[in-house]
Structure formats: structure tokens, C-alpha cells
GROMACS .gro file of C-alpha atoms in nm:
model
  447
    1UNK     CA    1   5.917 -14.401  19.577
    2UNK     CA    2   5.945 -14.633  19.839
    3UNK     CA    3   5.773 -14.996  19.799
    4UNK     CA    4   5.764 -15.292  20.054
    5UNK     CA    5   5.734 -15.657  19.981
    6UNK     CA    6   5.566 -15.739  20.294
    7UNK     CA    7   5.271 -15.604  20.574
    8UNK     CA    8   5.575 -15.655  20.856
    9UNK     CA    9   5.827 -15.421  20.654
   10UNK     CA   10   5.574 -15.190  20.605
   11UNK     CA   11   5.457 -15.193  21.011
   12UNK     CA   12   5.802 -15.201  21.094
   13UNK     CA   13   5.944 -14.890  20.925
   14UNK     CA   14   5.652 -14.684  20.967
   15UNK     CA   15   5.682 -14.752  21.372
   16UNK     CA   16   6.098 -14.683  21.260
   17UNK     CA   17   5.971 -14.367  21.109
   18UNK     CA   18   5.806 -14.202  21.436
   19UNK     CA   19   6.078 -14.331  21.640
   20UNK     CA   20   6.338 -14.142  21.427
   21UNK     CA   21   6.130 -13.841  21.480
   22UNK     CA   22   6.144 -13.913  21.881
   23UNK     CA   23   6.521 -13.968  21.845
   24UNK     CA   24   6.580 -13.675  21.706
   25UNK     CA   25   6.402 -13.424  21.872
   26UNK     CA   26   6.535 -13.577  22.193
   27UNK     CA   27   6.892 -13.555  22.091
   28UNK     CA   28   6.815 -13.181  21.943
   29UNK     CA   29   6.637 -13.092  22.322
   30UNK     CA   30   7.016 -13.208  22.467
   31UNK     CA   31   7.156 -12.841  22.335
   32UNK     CA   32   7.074 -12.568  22.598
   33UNK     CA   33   7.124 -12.295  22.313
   34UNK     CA   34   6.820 -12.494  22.145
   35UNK     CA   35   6.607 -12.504  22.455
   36UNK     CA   36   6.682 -12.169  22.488
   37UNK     CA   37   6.535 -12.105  22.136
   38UNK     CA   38   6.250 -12.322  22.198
   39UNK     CA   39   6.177 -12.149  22.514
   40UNK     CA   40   6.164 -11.809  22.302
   41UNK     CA   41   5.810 -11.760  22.132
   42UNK     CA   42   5.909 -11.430  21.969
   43UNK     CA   43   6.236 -11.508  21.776
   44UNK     CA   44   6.463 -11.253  21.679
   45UNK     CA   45   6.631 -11.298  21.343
   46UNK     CA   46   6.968 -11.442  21.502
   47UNK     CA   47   6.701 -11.710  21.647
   48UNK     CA   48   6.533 -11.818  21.382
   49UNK     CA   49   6.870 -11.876  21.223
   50UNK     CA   50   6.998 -12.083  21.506
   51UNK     CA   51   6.644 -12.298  21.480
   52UNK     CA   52   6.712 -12.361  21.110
   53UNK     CA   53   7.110 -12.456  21.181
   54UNK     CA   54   6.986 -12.704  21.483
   55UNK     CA   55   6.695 -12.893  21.254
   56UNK     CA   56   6.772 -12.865  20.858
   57UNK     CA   57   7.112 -13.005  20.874
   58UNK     CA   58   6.995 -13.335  21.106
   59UNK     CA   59   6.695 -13.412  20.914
   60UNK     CA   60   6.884 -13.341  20.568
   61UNK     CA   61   7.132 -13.623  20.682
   62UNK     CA   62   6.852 -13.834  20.719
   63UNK     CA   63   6.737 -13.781  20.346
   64UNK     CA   64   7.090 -13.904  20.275
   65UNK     CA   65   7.065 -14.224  20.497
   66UNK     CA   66   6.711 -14.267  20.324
   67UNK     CA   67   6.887 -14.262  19.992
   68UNK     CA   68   7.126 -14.558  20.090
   69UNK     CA   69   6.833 -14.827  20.017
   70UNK     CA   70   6.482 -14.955  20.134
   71UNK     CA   71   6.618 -15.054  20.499
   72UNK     CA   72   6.653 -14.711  20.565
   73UNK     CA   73   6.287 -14.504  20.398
   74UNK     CA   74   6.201 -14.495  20.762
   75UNK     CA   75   6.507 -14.188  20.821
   76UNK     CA   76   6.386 -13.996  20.549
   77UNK     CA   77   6.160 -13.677  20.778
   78UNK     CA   78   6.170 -13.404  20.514
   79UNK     CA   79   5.780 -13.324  20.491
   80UNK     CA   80   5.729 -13.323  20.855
   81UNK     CA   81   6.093 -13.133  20.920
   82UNK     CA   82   5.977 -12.869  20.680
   83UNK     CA   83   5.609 -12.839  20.836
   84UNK     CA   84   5.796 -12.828  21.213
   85UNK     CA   85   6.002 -12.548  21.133
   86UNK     CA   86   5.712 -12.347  20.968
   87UNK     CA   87   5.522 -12.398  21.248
   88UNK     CA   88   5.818 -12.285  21.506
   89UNK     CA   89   5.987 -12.070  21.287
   90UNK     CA   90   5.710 -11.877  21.049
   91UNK     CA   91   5.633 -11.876  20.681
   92UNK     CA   92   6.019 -11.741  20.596
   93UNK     CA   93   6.192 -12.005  20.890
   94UNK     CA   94   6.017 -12.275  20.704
   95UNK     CA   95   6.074 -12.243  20.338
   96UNK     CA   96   6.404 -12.188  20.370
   97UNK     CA   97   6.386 -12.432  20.601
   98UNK     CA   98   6.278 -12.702  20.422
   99UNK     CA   99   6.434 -12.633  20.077
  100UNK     CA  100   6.768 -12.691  20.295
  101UNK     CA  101   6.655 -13.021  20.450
  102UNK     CA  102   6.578 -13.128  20.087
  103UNK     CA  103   6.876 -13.050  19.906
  104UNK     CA  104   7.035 -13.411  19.941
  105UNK     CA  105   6.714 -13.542  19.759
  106UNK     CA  106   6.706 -13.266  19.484
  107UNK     CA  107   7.089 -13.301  19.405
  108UNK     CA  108   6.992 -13.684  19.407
  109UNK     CA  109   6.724 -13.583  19.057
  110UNK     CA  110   6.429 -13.606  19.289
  111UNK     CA  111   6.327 -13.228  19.156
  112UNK     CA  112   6.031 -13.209  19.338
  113UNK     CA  113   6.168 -13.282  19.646
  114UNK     CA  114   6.226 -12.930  19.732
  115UNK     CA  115   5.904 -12.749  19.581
  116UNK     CA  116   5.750 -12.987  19.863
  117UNK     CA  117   5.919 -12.901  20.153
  118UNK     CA  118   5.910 -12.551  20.064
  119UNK     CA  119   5.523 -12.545  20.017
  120UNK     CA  120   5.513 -12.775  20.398
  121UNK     CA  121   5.726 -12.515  20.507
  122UNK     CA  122   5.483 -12.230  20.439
  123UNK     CA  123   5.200 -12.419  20.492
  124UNK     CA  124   5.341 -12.462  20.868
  125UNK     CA  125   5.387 -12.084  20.868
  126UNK     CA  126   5.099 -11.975  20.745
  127UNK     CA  127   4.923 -12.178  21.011
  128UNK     CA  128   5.144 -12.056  21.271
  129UNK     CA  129   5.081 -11.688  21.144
  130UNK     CA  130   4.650 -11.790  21.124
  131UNK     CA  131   4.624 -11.933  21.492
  132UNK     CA  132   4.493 -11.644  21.749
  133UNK     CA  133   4.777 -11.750  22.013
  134UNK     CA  134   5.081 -11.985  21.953
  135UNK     CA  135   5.077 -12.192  22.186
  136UNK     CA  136   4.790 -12.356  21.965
  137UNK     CA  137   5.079 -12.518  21.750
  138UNK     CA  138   5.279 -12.664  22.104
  139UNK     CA  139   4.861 -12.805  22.194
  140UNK     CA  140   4.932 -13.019  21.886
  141UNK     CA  141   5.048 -13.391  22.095
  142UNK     CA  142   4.977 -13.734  21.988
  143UNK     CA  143   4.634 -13.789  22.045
  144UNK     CA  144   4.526 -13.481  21.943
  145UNK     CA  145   4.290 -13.685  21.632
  146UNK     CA  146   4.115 -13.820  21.948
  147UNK     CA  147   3.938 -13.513  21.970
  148UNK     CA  148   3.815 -13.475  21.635
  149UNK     CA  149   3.469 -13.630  21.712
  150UNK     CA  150   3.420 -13.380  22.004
  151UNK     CA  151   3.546 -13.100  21.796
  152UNK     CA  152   3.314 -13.164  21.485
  153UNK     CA  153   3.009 -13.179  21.785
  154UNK     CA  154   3.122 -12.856  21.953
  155UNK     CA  155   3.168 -12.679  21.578
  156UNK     CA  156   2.778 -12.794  21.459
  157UNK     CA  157   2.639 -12.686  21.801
  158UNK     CA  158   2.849 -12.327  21.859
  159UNK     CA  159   2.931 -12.300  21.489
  160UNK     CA  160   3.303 -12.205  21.644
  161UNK     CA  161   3.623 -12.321  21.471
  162UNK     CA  162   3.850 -12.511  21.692
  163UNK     CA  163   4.265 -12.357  21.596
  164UNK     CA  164   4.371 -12.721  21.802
  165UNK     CA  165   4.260 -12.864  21.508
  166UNK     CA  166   4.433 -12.645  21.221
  167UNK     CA  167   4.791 -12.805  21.263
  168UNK     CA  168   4.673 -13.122  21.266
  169UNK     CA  169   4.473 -13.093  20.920
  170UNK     CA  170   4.753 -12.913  20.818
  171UNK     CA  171   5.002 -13.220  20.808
  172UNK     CA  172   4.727 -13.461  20.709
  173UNK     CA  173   4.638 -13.238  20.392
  174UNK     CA  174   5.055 -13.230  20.316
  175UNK     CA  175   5.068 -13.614  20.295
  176UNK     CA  176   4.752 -13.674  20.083
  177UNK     CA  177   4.911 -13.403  19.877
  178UNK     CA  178   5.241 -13.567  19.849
  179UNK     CA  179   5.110 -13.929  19.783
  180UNK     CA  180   4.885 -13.703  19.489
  181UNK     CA  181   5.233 -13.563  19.343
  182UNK     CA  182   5.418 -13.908  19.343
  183UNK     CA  183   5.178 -14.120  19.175
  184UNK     CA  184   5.081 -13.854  18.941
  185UNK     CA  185   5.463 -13.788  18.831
  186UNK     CA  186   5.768 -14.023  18.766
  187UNK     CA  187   5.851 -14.160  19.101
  188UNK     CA  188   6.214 -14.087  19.070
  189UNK     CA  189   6.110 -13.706  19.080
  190UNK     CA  190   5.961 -13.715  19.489
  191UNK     CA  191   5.989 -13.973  19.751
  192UNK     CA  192   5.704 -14.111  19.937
  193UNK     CA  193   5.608 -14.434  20.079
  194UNK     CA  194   5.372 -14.630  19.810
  195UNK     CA  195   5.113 -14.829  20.044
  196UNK     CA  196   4.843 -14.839  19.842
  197UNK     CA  197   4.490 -14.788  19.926
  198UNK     CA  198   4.401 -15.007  20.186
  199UNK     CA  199   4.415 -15.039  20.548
  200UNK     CA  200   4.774 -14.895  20.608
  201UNK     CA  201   4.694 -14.581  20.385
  202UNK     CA  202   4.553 -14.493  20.750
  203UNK     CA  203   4.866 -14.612  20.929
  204UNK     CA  204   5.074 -14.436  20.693
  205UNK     CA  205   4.892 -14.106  20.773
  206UNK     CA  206   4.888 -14.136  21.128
  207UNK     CA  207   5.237 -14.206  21.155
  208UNK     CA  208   5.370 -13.873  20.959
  209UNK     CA  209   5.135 -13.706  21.231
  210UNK     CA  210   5.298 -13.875  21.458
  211UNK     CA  211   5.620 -13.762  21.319
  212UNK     CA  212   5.512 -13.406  21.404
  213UNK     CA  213   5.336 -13.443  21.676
  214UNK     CA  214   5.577 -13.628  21.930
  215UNK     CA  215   5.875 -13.372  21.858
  216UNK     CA  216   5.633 -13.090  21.956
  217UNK     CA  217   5.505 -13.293  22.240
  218UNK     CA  218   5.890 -13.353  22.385
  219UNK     CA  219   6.002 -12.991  22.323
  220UNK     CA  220   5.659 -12.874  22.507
  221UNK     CA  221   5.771 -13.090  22.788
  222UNK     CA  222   6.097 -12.894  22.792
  223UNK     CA  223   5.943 -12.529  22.762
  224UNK     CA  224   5.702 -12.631  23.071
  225UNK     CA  225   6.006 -12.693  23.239
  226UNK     CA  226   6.188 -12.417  23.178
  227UNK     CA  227   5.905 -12.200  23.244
  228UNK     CA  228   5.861 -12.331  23.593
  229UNK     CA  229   6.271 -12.293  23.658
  230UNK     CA  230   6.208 -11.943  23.565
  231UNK     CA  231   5.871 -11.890  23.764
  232UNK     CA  232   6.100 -12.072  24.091
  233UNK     CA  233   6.390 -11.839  23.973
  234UNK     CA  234   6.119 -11.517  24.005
  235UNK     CA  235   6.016 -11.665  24.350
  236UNK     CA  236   6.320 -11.693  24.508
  237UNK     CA  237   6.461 -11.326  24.423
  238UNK     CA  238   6.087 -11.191  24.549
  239UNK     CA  239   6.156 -11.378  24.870
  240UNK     CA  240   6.498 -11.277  24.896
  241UNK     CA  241   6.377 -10.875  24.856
  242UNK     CA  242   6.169 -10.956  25.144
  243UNK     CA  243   6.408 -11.104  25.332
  244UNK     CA  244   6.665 -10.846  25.246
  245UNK     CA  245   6.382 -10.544  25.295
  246UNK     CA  246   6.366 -10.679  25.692
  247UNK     CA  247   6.728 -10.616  25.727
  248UNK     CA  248   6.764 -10.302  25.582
  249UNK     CA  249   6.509 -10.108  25.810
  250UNK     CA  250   6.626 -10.299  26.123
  251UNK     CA  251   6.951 -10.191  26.057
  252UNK     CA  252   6.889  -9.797  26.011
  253UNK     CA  253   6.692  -9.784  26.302
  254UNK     CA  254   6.952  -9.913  26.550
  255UNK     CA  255   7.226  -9.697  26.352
  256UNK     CA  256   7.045  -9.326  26.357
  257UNK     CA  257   6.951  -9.442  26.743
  258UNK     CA  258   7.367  -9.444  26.835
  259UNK     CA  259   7.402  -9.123  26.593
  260UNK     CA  260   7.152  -8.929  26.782
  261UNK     CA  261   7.288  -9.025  27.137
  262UNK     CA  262   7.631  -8.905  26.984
  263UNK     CA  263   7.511  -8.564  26.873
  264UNK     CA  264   7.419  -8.444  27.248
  265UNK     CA  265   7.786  -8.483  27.352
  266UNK     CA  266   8.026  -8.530  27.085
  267UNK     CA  267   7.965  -8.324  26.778
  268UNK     CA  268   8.246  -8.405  26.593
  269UNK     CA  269   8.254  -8.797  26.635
  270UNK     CA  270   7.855  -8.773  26.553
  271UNK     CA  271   7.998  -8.631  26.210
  272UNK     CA  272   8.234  -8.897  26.190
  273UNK     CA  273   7.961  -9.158  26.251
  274UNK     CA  274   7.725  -8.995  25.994
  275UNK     CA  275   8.002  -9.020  25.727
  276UNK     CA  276   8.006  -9.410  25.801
  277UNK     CA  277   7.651  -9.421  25.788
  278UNK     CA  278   7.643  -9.243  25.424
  279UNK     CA  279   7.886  -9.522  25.321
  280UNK     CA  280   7.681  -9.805  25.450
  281UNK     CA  281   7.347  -9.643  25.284
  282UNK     CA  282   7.536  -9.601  24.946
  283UNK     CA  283   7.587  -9.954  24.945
  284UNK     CA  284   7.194 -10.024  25.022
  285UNK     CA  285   7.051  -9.802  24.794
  286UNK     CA  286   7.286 -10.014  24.522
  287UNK     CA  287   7.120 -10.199  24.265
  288UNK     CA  288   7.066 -10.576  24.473
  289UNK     CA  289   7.312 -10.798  24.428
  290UNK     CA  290   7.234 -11.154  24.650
  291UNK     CA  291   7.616 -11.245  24.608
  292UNK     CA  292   7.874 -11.029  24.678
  293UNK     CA  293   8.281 -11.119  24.749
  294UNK     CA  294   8.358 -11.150  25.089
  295UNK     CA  295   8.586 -10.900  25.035
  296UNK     CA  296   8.300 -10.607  25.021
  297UNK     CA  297   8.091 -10.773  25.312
  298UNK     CA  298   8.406 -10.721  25.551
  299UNK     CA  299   8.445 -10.359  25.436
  300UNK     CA  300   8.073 -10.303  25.501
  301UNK     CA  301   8.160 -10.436  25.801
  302UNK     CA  302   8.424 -10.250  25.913
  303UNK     CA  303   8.244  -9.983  25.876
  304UNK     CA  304   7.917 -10.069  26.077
  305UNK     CA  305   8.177 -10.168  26.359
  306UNK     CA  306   8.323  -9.789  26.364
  307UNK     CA  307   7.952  -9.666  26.419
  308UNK     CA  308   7.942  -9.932  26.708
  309UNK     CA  309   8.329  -9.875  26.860
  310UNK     CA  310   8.211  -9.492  26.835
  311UNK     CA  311   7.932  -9.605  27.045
  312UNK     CA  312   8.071  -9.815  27.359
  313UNK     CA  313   8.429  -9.675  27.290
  314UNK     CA  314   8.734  -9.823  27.186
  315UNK     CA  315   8.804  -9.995  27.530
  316UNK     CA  316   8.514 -10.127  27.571
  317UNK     CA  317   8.470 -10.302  27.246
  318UNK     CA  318   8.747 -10.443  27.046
  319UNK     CA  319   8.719 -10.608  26.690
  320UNK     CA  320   8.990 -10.916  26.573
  321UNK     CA  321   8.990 -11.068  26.263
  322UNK     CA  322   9.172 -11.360  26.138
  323UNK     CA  323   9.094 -11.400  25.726
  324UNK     CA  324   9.243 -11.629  25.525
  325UNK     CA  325   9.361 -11.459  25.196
  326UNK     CA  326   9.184 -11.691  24.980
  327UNK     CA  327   8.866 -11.658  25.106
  328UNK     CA  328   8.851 -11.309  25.038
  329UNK     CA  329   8.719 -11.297  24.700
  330UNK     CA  330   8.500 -11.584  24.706
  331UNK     CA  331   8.107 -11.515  24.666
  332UNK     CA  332   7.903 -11.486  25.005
  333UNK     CA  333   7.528 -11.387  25.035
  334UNK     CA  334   7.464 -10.983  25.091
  335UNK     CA  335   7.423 -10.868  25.414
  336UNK     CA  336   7.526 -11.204  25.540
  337UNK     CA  337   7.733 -11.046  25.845
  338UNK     CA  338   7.575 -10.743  25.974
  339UNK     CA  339   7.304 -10.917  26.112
  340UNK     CA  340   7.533 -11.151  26.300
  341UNK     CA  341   7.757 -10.930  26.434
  342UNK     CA  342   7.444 -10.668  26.508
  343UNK     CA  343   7.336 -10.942  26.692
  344UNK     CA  344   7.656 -11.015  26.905
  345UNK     CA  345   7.671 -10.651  27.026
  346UNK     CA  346   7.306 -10.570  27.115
  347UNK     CA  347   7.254 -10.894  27.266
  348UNK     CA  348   7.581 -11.028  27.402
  349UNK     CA  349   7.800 -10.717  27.426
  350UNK     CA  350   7.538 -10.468  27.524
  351UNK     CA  351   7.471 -10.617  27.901
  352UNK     CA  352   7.854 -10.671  27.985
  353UNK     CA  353   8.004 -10.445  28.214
  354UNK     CA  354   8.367 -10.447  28.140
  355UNK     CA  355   8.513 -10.463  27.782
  356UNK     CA  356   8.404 -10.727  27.502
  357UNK     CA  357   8.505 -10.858  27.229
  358UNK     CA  358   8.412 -10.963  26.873
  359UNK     CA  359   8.635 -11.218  26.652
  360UNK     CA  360   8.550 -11.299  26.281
  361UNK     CA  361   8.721 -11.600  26.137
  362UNK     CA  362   8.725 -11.747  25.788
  363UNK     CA  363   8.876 -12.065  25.633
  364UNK     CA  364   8.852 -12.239  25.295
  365UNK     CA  365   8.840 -12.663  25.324
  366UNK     CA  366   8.778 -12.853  25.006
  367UNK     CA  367   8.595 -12.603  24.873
  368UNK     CA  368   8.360 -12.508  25.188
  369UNK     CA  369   8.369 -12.151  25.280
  370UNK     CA  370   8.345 -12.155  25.666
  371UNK     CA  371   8.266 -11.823  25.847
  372UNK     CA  372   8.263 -11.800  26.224
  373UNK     CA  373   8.135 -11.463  26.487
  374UNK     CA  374   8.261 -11.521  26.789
  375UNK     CA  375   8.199 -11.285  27.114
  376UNK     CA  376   8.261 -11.291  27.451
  377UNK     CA  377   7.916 -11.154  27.540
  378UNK     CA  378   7.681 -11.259  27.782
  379UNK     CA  379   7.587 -11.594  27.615
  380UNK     CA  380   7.249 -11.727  27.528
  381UNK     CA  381   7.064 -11.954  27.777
  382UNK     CA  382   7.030 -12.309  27.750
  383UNK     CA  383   6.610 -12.306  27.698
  384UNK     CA  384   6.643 -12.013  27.426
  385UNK     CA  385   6.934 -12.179  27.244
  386UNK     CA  386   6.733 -12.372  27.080
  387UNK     CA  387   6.461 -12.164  26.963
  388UNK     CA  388   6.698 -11.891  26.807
  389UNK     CA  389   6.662 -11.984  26.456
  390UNK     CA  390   6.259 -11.917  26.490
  391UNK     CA  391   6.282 -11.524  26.709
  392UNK     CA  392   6.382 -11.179  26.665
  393UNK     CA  393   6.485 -11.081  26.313
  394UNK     CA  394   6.845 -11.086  26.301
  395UNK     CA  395   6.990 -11.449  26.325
  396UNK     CA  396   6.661 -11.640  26.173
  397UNK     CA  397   6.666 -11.373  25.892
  398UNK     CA  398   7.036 -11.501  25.795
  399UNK     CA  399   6.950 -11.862  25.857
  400UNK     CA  400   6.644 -11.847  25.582
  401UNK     CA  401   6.821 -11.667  25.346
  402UNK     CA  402   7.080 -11.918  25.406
  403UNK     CA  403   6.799 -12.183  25.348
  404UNK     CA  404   6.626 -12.007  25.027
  405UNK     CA  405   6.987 -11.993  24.856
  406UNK     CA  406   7.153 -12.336  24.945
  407UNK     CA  407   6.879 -12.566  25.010
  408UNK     CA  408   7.016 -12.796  25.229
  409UNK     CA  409   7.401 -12.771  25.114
  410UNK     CA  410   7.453 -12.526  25.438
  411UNK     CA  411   7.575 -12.558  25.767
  412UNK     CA  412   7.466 -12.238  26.024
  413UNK     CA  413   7.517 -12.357  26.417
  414UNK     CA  414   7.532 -12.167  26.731
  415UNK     CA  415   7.698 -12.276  27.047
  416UNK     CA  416   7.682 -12.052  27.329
  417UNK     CA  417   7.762 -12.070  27.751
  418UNK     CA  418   7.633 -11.844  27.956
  419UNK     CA  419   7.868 -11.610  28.072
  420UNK     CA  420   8.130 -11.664  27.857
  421UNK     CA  421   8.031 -11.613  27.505
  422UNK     CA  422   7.837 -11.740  27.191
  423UNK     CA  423   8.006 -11.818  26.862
  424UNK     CA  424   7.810 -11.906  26.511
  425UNK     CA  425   7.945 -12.087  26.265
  426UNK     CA  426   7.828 -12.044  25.889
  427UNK     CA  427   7.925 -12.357  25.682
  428UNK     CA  428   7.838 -12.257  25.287
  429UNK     CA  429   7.960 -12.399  24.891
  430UNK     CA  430   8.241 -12.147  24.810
  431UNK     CA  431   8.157 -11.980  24.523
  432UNK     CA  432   8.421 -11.786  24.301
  433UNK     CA  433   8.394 -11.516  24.075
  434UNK     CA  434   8.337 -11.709  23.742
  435UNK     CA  435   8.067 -11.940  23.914
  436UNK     CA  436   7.799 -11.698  24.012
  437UNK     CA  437   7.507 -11.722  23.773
  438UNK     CA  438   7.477 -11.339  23.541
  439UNK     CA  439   7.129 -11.297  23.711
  440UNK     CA  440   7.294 -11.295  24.083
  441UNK     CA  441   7.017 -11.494  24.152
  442UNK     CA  442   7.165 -11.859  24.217
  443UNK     CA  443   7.486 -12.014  24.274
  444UNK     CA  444   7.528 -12.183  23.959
  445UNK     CA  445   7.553 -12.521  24.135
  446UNK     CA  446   7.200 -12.460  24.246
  447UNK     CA  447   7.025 -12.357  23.911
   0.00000   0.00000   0.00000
């Protein structure tokens, strides 16, 4: 039983009593495997374990710091603990639950310590098993007793039961039943905080639903986070499919186009070409990936570039490529080249009369992947160069996917002279095998 000699001790650990309930949830919210529990409404059985691992063994050492002396009643959450973890967890999660978070107190001869937190517990369970839709128990905040007045006016008018409300009584019932139990027993037997029946009975209430109420509020905060990283994460891939569905398309089109010129006067290197092209369309009808190494975009390329050489002839179009070795396995977006260098031909290669040329260049600096197309086309006037990034399909298609993945941790410029040539230059985060996120979605760096 815990007693105070003065109004100010009493004020003062009861405020210390919600913000140990703050403190804790906080530090709990830290662990990512914990949000990712939280974020879970449907627990598995492995989950509900790791819920009860994260909160019985925190609020079970502060039963033990409650047992050092008065100072420290305020540390002692084992009612509210118990009643949390019903209502996350379910009427098994918070038994067992709370019988663990009370085993300091019952090894300590207080042997209805755990009766008590096994009943909250269940209590919180049962609740959590009555409401029509869970996400009652995470409506359950701080000021949720503001809205009893409107909710006994809505129930006399509608004759409706209000579930917001069911938590709430739940934990207010718990400690008027606990205050019952330790006066009506030897006070060594349970712990609770003897106020008397005055004016801080109230405060004494409204503080252990505080106790609940602000954990549930913080980790709510969390899972609305969470849910909106996810609901960005969604976004992004459905824009990226979009993106990626332009491309694709595109792409055939101008392929089967040189494979049916072929066809009328060279059979054979039509066949050839149509072998390519069942390479490049194995690759597209792949499961997405939006990262890929640079390694396989190359490859893809060299084989869109034998369709092309096939097309203006070896002498007329020639491919270099100077790759640093180290680059070669680091992550680049899909289809990041084939636009580009689609691009290069149709527009800068296709108009020249005598042969042209195409280099690709990349080069790792303090971990910047720099990629660079470089032809010796045509170029691109001076009043168009600017307006590239908004026309056509090709080049602003690989600067917004560009955009959608890095934000604004990208580089992508074009210079270009007429009559000589136009090179673009592709500035992006190297990324590395063991960086990518598992859903492909994200550069880790960018989750």
C-alpha cells in the first residue's frame, strides 16, 4: 500500500506516474521490430510473443524499482501494463502478460499481485475481443472522458452503445476494483496508492487512465506513420509501373519496325535480330524489378545495340564502352539506358550521313555512380535544349523516374552542339547489392 504524508507528494508522483508511462512507451516505440508489431493488427503467435518480451519485462522492472521505497510508487505500472497488453495482445497475450509483469511483486508476498494483473489482462482482452473493429482500442487517447457527456446524450437519444467508450470504463472499473481488494485485505498482499476519499480519489483515477491512454496515443502516432510510409511506398511502385509501362511499348514498336524492314532483304540476319529481340522480351516479361546491377542493364544493352548495328550496319554505327570494373555490380534503375541510347540513334544518329558513334562511360567517385551516353549525332538545338526534359517519351521518361526514385539526390544533364554531338550525364547514390531494400522498391537510403 502506498501512503503519502503530504497533497504535493501525492500530486507529484501521480504526474511521475503518467510520465513513466510516456517514458516508456516512447523508449519501447525506438525498436523497429516493435513498431513492426504494433503496425500488425492480426498477430501471429511469434508476434504476440515478441509484444509480451518488449512490455512485461520493462514494466516488471518497474515493480522492482517501486519496491525500493515510497520515492519510487510512481514506477510501479502493473495494472495498466496488464490491461495494455490485453487490449493489443487478446485475452491469452494479456494474462500471461500480466502475471509476468507481476512476478517481482508476488515473489515480494504481495499474493494478489498477480490474480490482478491477470484478471486486467483479460479484462483488456475481452474488450479487445467485444469491440466490432480494433481500431476502437487505438481511439482510446487522453481526452477521451471529454466525451462522456456527449456519449451519454447520443446513447438516451439513439439508444446506441458507443465501443469508444468500453476501454475507457474498462480501466476505470480495474482501479475502483483494485482500491476495493487493498483496503478489504492486508495491504502487504496488493499494492495500490491509498488516497483516500476525497478530491484526489479523482486524480488518482484519471491518472491510471492516463497511464493507458498516452502509450496508446504515442504508438497510434507511430502506426499512422507507418501506414502513410507504406501508402507513399504503394504510390511510388504504381507510378513507377506507369512509367515503366511507357517504355516498354515504345520500345517494341521501334524494334519489330527494324525486324520487318530486315525480313524483305536479309532473311537470315532478320532471324538473328528476332533471337535478340526474344532475349530482350524475356527480360520484360520478368517479374519488375526497379533496381537491377549495372551489370544486366549493359547486357540488355548490348543486345538492343545488335538489333540497331543490324539495322544501319556495322560501319555505319559503332558502339565503345569504357566501364569501370567496380561499377559493374552496383544497383541502377531498370531500363535506365535503353531509353537513352534509343534516343541517341533515332534522333542524333538517324539523320547523319556518314558513320556515328555511341560511347557509354561509367565511373564511381565517393560513392556517386556517374553514367554518361555520348554520340556524335546531329546534336540538339539551342531553343529545344532546354525543353527536353518536358517532350517525347524517351529522355523525360528517364529523368522522372530518376526524380520518383532519388528525390533530389540526382544529377541528369544534357549538353549538346549542333553538329557535333550530344552527351547526357546521369549523376545517381551508388547503391550495392546489400543496400537495396527486399521490396526493390527504394534505395534503402531513401525509405
Amino acid at each position: 500500500m502506498g501512503t503519502f504524508t503530504s497533497n504535493g507528494e501525492l500530486l507529484f508522483t501521480l504526474l511521475l506516474h503518467v510520465g513513466a508511462a510516456a517514458s516508456f512507451s516512447a523508449w519501447l516505440v525506438r525498436s523497429a521490430i516493435f513498431r513492426k508489431v504494433l503496425f500488425t493488427e492480426v498477430r501471429d503467435s511469434d508476434q504476440k510473443i515478441k509484444l509480451m518480451l518488449f512490455v512485461a519485462p520493462v514494466l516488471a522492472l518497474g515493480v522492482m524499482v517501486r519496491m525500493v521505497g515510497r520515492p519510487y510508487h510512481f514506477a510501479d505500472l502493473m495494472l495498466e501494463g496488464s490491461y495494455l497488453l490485453g487490449l493489443l495482445g487478446g485475452r491469452v497475450v494479456g494474462p500471461i502478460g500480466g502475471s509476468l509483469i507481476s512476478l517481482p511483486a508476488f515473489l515480494n508476498h504481495e499474493w494478489l499481485s498477480t490474480p490482478v494483473a491477470a484478471a486486467a489482462g483479460l479484462a483488456g482482452g475481452l474488450i479487445r475481443q467485444a469491440v466490432t473493429n480494433t481500431e476502437v482500442v487505438w481511439r482510446f487517447g487522453p481526452f477521451t472522458f471529454l466525451g462522456i457527456p456527449r456519449w451519454l446524450l447520443r446513447s438516451l437519444r439513439r439508444a446506441t452503445f458507443s465501443w469508444e467508450m468500453l476501454p475507457l470504463g474498462g480501466i476505470i472499473v480495474l482501479e475502483l476494483a483494485r482500491q476495493v481488494i487493498g483496503q478489504a485485505t492486508k495491504p502487504q498482499w496488493l499494492f495500490y496508492l491509498d488516497v483516500g476519499r476525497g478530491w484526489a480519489f479523482p486524480l488518482l483515477v484519471l491518472s491510471t487512465v492516463m497511464a493507458v491512454a498516452v502509450p496508446l496515443k504515442i504508438w497510434h502516432s507511430t502506426r499512422t506513420e507507418m501506414n502513410l510510409e507504406q501508402h507513399q511506398q504503394f504510390l511510388l511502385k504504381a507510378r513507377m509501373d506507369a512509367l515503366t509501362a511507357q517504355i516498354n511499348p515504345h520500345f517494341l514498336f521501334n524494334t519489330l519496325n527494324t525486324v520487318s524492314s530486315l525480313i524483305r532483304y536479309d532473311p537470315e540476319m532478320a532471324r538473328e535480330v528476332v533471337i535478340k529481340l526474344s532475349n530482350i522480351l524475356r527480360r520484360l516479361l520478368r517479374k519488375h524489378e526497379t533496381f537491377v546491377p549495372l551489370q544486366e542493364e549493359l547486357d540488355f544493352i548490348d543486345d538492343y545495340l545488335d538489333i540497331e548495328v543490324a539495322r544501319f550496319g556495322r560501319d555505319n554505327l559503332r558502339i565503345h564502352k569504357e566501364i569501370e570494373e567496380q561499377t559493374r555490380e552496383a544497383f541502377v534503375p531498370s531500363m535506365l539506358l535503353q531509353p537513352i541510347v534509343e534516343n541517341a540513334i533515332k534522333h542524333g544518329l538517324a539523320a547523319k550521313l556518314d558513320g556515328g558513334e555511341i560511347v557509354i562511360r561509367t565511373s564511381s567517385r565517393e560513392t556517386r555512380l556517374t553514367i554518361e551516353v555520348e554520340d556524335n549525332g546531329v546534336g540538339i538545338p539551342d531553343d529545344r535544349l532546354a525543353q527536353v526534359f518536358g517532350e517525347g517519351i524517351g529522355i523525360s521518361n528517364v529523368h522522372e523516374r530518376l526524380r520518383v526514385l532519388y528525390g533530389s539526390d540526382f544529377k541528369m544533364d544534357i549538353s549538346s552542339h549542333e553538329g557535333q554531338g550530344t552527351r547526357i550525364r546521369i549523376e545517381v547514390p551508388e547503391i550495392n547489392a546489400g543496400v537495396t531494400e527486399s521490396s526493390g522498391v527504394l534505395p534503402a537510403s531513401s525509405a
